[in-house]
mmCIF file of C-alpha atoms in Angstrom:
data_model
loop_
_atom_site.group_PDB
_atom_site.id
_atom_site.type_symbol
_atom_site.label_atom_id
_atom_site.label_comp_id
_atom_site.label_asym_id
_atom_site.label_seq_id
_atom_site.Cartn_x
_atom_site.Cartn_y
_atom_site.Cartn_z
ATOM 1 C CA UNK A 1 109.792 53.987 46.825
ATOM 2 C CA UNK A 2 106.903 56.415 46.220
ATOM 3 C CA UNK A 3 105.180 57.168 49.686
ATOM 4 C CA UNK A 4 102.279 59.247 49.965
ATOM 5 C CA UNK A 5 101.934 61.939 52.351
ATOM 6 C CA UNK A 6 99.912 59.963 54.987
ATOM 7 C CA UNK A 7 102.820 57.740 54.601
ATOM 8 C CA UNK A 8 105.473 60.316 55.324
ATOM 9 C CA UNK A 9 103.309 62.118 58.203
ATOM 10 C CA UNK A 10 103.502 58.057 59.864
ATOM 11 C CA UNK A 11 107.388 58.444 60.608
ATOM 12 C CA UNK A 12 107.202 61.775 62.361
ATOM 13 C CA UNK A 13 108.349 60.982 66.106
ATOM 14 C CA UNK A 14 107.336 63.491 68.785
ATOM 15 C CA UNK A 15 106.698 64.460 72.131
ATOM 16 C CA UNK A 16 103.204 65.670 73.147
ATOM 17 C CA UNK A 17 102.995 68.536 75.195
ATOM 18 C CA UNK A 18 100.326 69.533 77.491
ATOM 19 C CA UNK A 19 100.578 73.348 76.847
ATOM 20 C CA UNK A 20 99.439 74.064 73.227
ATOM 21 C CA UNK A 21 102.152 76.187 71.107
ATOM 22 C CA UNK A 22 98.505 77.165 68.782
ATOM 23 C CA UNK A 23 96.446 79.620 69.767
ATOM 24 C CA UNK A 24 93.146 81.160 68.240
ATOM 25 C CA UNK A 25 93.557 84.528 69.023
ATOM 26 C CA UNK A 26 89.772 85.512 67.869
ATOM 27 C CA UNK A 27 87.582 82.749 67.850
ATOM 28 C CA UNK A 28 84.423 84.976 66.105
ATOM 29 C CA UNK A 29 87.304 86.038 63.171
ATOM 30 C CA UNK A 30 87.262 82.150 62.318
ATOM 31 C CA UNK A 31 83.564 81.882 62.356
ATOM 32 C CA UNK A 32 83.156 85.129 59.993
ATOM 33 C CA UNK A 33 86.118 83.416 57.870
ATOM 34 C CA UNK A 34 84.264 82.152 54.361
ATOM 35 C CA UNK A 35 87.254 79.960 53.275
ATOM 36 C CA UNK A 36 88.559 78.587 56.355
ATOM 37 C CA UNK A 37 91.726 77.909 54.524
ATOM 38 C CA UNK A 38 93.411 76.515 57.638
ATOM 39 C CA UNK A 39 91.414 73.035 57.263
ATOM 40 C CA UNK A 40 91.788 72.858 53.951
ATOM 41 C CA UNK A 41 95.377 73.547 53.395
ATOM 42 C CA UNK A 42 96.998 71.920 56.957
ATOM 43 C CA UNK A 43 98.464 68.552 56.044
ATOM 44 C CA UNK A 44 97.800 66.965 59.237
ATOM 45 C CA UNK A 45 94.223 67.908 60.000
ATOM 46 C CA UNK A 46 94.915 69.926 63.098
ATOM 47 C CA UNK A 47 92.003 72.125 62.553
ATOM 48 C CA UNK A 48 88.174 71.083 62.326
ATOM 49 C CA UNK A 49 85.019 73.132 62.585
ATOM 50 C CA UNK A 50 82.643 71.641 65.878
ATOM 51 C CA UNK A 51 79.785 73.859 66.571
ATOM 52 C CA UNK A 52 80.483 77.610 66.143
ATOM 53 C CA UNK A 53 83.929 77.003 67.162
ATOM 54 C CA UNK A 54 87.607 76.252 65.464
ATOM 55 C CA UNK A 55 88.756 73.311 67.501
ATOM 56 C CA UNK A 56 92.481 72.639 67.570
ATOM 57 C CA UNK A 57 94.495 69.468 68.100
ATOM 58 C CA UNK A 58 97.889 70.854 68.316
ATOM 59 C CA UNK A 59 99.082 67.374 69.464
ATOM 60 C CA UNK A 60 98.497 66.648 65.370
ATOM 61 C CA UNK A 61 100.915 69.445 64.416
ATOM 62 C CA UNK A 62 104.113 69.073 62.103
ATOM 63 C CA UNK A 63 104.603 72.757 63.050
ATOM 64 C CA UNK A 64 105.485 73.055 59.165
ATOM 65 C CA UNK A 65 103.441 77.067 59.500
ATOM 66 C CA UNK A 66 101.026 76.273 57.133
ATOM 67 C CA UNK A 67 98.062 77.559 58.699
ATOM 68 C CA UNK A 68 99.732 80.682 59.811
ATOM 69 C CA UNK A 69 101.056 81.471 56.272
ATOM 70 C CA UNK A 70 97.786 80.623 55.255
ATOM 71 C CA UNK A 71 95.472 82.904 57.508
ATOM 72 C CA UNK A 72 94.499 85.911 56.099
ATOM 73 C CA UNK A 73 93.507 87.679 59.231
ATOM 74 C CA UNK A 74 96.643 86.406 60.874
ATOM 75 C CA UNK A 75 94.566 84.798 63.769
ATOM 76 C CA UNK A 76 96.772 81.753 64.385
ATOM 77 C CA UNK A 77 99.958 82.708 67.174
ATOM 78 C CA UNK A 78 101.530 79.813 65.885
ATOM 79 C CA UNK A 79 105.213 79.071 67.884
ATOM 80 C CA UNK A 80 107.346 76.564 67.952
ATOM 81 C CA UNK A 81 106.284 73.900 71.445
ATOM 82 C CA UNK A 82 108.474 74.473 74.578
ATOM 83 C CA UNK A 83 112.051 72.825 74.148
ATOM 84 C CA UNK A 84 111.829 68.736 74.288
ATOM 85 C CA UNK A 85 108.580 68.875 73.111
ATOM 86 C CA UNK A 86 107.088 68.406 69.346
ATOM 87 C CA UNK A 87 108.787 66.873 66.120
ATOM 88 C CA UNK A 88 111.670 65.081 67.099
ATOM 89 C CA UNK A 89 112.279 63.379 63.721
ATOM 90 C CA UNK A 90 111.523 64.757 60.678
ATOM 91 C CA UNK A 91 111.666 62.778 57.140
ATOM 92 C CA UNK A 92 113.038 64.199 54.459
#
């Protein structure tokens, strides 16, 4: 079986919180950022540019730390969600 990533991202199970566990801690460091790298590298498309602001639908995370690890001005507080909430089941 060869399953794409879309595929793989499908099986996830989890439990939406209301309280997001991603924060932007300077929204004006985002809009100065040239690369953005957090849209282009997170695999499930949790950040998106609207307006002159980073929006973020944390509800979308896998909380795999990409964006974090990818920020170079370390402007994502990126935690795990409260217990009971988040991935439940990961694949692989």
């Amino acid at each position: 079986m060869n399953e794409g990533l879309a595929d793989k991202l499908y099986l996830l199970k989890y439990e939406v919180d209301e309280e997001s566990h991603l924060v932007i801690k300077d929204q004006k460091t985002c809009r100065d950022c040239e690369r953005k790298p957090c849209i282009n590298r997170c695999p499930a498309e949790v950040y998106s540019w609207e307006g002159d602001r980073l929006q973020v639908a944390y509800e979308n995370c896998v909380e795999c730390g990409v964006c974090k690890i990818v920020c170079p001005y370390e402007n994502i507080d990126w935690r795990y969600p409260r217990g009971g909430f988040g991935v439940s089941f990961k694949f692989g």
